[in-house]
PDB file of C-alpha atoms in Angstrom:
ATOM      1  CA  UNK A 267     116.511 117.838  92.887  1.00 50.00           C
ATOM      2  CA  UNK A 268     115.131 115.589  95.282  1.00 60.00           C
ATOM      3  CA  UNK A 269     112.869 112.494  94.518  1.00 69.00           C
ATOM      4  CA  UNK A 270     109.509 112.863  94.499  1.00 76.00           C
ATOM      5  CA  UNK A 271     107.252 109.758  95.324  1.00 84.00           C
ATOM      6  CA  UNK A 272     104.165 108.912  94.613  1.00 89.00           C
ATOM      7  CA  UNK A 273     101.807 110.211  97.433  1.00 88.00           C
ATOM      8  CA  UNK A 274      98.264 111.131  97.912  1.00 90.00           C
ATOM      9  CA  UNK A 275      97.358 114.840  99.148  1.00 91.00           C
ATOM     10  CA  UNK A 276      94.235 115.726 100.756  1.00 92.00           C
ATOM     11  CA  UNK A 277      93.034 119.342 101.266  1.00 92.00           C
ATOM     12  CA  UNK A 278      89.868 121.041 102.548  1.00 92.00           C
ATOM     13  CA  UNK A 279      88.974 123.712 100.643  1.00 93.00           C
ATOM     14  CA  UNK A 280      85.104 125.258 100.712  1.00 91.00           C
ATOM     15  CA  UNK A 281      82.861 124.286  97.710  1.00 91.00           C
ATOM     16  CA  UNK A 282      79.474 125.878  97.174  1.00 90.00           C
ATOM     17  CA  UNK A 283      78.276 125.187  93.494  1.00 90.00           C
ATOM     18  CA  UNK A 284      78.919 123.177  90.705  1.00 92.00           C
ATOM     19  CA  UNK A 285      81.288 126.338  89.698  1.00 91.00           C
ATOM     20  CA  UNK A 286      83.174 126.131  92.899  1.00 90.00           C
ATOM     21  CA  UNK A 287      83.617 122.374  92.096  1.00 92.00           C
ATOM     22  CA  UNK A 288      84.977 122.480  88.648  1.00 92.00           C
ATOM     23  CA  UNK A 289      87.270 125.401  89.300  1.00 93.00           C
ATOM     24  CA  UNK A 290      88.904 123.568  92.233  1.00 92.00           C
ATOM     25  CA  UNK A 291      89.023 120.326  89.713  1.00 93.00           C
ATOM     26  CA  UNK A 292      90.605 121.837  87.025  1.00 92.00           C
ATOM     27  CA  UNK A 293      92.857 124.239  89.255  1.00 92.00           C
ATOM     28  CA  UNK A 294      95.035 120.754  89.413  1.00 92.00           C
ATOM     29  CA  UNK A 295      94.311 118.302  86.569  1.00 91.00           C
ATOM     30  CA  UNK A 296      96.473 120.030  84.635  1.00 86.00           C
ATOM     31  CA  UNK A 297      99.744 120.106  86.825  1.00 90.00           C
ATOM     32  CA  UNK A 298     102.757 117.835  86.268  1.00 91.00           C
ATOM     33  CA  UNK A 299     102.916 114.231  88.203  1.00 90.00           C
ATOM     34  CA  UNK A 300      99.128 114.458  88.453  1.00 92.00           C
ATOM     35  CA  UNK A 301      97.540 110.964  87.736  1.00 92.00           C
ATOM     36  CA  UNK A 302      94.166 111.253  89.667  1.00 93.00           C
ATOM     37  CA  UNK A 303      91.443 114.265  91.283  1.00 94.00           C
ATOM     38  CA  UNK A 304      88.498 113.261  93.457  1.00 94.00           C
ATOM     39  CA  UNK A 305      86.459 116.298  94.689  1.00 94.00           C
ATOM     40  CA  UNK A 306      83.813 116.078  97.239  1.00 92.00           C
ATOM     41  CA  UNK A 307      81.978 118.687  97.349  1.00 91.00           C
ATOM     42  CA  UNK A 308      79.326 117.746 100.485  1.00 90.00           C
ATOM     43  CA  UNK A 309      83.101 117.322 102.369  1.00 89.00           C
ATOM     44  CA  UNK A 310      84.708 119.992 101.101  1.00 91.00           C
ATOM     45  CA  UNK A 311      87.428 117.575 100.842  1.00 92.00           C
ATOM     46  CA  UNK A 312      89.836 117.612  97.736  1.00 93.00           C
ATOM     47  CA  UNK A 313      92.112 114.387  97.075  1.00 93.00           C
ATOM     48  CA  UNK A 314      95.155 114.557  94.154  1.00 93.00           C
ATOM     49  CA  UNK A 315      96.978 111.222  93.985  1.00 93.00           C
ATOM     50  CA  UNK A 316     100.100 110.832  91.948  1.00 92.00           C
ATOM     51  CA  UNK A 317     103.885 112.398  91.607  1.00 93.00           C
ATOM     52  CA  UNK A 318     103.437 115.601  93.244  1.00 91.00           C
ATOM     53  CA  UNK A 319     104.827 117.959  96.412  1.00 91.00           C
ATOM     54  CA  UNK A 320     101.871 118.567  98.322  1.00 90.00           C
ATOM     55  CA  UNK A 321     103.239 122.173  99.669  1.00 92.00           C
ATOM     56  CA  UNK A 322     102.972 123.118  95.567  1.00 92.00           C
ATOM     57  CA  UNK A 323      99.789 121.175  95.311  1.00 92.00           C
ATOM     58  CA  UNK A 324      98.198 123.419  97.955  1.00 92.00           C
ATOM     59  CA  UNK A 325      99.729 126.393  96.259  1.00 93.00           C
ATOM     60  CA  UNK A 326      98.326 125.978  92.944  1.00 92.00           C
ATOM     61  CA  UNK A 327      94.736 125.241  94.393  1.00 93.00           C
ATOM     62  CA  UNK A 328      95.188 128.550  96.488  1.00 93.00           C
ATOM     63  CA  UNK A 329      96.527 130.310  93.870  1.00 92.00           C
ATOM     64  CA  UNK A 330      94.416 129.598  90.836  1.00 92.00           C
ATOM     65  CA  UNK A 331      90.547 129.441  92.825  1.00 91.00           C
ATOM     66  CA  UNK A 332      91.138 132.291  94.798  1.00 91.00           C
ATOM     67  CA  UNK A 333      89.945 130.143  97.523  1.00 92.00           C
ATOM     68  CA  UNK A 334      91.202 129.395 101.476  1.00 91.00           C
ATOM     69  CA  UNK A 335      92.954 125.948 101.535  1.00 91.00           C
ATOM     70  CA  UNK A 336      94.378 124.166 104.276  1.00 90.00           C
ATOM     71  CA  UNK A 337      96.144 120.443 104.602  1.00 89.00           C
ATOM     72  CA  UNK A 338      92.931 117.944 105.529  1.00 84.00           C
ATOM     73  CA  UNK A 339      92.494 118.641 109.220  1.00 84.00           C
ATOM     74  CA  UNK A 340      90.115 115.594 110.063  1.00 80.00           C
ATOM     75  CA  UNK A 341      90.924 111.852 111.025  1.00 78.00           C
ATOM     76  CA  UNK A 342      88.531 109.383 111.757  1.00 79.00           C
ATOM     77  CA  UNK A 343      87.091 109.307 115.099  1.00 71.00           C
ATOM     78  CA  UNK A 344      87.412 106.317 116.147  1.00 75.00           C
ATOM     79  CA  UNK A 345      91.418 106.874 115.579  1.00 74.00           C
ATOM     80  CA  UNK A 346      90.864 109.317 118.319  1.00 70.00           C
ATOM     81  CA  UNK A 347      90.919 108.097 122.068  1.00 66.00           C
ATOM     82  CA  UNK A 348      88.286 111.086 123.158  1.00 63.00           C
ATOM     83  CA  UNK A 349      86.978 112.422 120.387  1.00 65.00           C
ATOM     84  CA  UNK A 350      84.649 114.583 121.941  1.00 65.00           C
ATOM     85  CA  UNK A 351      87.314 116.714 123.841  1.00 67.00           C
ATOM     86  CA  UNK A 352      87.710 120.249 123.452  1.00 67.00           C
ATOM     87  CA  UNK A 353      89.918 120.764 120.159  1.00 67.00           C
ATOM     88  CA  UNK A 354      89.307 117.313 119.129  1.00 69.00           C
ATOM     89  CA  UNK A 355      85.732 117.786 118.181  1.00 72.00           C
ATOM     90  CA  UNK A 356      84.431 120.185 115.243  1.00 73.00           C
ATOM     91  CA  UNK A 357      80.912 120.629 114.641  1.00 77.00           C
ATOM     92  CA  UNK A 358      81.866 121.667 110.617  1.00 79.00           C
ATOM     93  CA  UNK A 359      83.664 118.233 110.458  1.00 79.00           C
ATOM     94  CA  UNK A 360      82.212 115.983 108.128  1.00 81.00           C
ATOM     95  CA  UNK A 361      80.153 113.552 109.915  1.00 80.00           C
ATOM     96  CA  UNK A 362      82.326 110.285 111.389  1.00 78.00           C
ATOM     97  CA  UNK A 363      85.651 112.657 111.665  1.00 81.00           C
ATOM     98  CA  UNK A 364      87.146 114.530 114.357  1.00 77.00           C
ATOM     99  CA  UNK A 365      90.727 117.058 114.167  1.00 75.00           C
ATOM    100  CA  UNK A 366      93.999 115.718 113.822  1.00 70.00           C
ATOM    101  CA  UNK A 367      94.544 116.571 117.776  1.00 67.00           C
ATOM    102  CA  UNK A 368      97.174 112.915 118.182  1.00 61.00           C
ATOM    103  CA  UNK A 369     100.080 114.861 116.425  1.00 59.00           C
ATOM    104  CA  UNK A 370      99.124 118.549 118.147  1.00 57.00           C
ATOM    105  CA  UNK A 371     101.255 118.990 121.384  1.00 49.00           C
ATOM    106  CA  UNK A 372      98.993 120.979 123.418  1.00 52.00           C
ATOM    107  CA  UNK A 373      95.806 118.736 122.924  1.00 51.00           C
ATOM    108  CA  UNK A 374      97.398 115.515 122.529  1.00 51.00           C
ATOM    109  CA  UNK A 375      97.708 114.873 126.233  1.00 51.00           C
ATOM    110  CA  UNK A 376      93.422 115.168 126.355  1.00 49.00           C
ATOM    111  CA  UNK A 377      92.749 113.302 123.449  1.00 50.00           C
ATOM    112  CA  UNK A 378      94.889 110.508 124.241  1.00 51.00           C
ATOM    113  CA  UNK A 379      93.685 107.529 126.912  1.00 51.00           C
ATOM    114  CA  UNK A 380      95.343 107.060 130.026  1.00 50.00           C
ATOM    115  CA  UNK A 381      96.932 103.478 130.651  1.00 50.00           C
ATOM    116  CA  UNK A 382      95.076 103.006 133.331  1.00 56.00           C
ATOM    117  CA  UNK A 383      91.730 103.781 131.318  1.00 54.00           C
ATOM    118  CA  UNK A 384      93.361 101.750 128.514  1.00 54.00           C
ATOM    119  CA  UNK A 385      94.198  98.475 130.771  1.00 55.00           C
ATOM    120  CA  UNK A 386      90.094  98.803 132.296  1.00 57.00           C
ATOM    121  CA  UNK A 387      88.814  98.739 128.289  1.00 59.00           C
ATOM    122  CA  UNK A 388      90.794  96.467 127.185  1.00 56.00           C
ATOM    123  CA  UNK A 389      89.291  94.270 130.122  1.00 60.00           C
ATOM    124  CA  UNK A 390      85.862  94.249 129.019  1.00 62.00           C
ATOM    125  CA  UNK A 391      86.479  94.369 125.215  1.00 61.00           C
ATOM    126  CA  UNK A 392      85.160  92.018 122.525  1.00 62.00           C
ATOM    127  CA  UNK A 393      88.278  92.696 120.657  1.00 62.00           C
ATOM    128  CA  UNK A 394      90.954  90.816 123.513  1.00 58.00           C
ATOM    129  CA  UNK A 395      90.275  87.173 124.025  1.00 60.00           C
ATOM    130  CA  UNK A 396      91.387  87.012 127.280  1.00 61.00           C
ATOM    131  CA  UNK A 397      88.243  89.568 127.957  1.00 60.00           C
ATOM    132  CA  UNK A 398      85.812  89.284 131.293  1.00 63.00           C
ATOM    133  CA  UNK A 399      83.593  86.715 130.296  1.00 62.00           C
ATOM    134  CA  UNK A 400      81.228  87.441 132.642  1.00 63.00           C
ATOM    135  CA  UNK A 401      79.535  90.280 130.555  1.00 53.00           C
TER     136      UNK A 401
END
């Protein structure tokens, strides 16, 4: 059996009511390797940290609410070169996150900055200290 480590699994999965919220809760408290839950309910956003395999994890939240449940589709969007490009940006994304389009194949190539378009930021940015003063 292979080693499992400890690893934190996030998963979006729809929450209407308090109901909603304690069935997806107690769908995995109760499972093996589990040593924490956070649900967020205005995010539909379920979090399980501890010794677990997240394909099983996912499983046993499907399985016991009765419910859709996917792998957490959102990253921050400032992780995201264009986050406003089509694919990138969902309107039912909590607000500050955009999809996961960096590891996608087909919509990485839009999301991601150009080196020329990186070397022209980087020119006038407050982060570099070799920056245009001039601004």
């Amino acid at each position: 059996m292979a080693e499992i480590r400890l690893q934190v699994v996030e998963i979006k999965v729809k929450m209407d009511c308090e109901g909603c919220e304690r069935r997806v809760r107690q769908s995995v408290e109760g499972m093996k390797g589990v040593s924490k839950v956070e649900v967020e309910p205005k995010k539909h956003k379920l979090t399980v940290t501890g010794y677990v395999d997240p394909k099983k994890v996912l499983q046993r939240v499907r399985y016991r609410t009765g419910k859709v449940a996917e792998p957490w589709p959102y990253v921050p969007y400032d992780m995201v070169y264009h986050p406003y490009v089509q694919g990138a940006y969902d309107k039912k994304a909590p607000p500050g996150y955009v999809r996961n389009v960096v590891a996608d194949p087909t919509l990485a190539p839009l999301a991601r900055a150009t080196s020329t378009e990186e070397t022209y930021s980087a020119a006038f940015s407050d982060d570099n200290p070799n920056a245009c003063t001039v601004m």
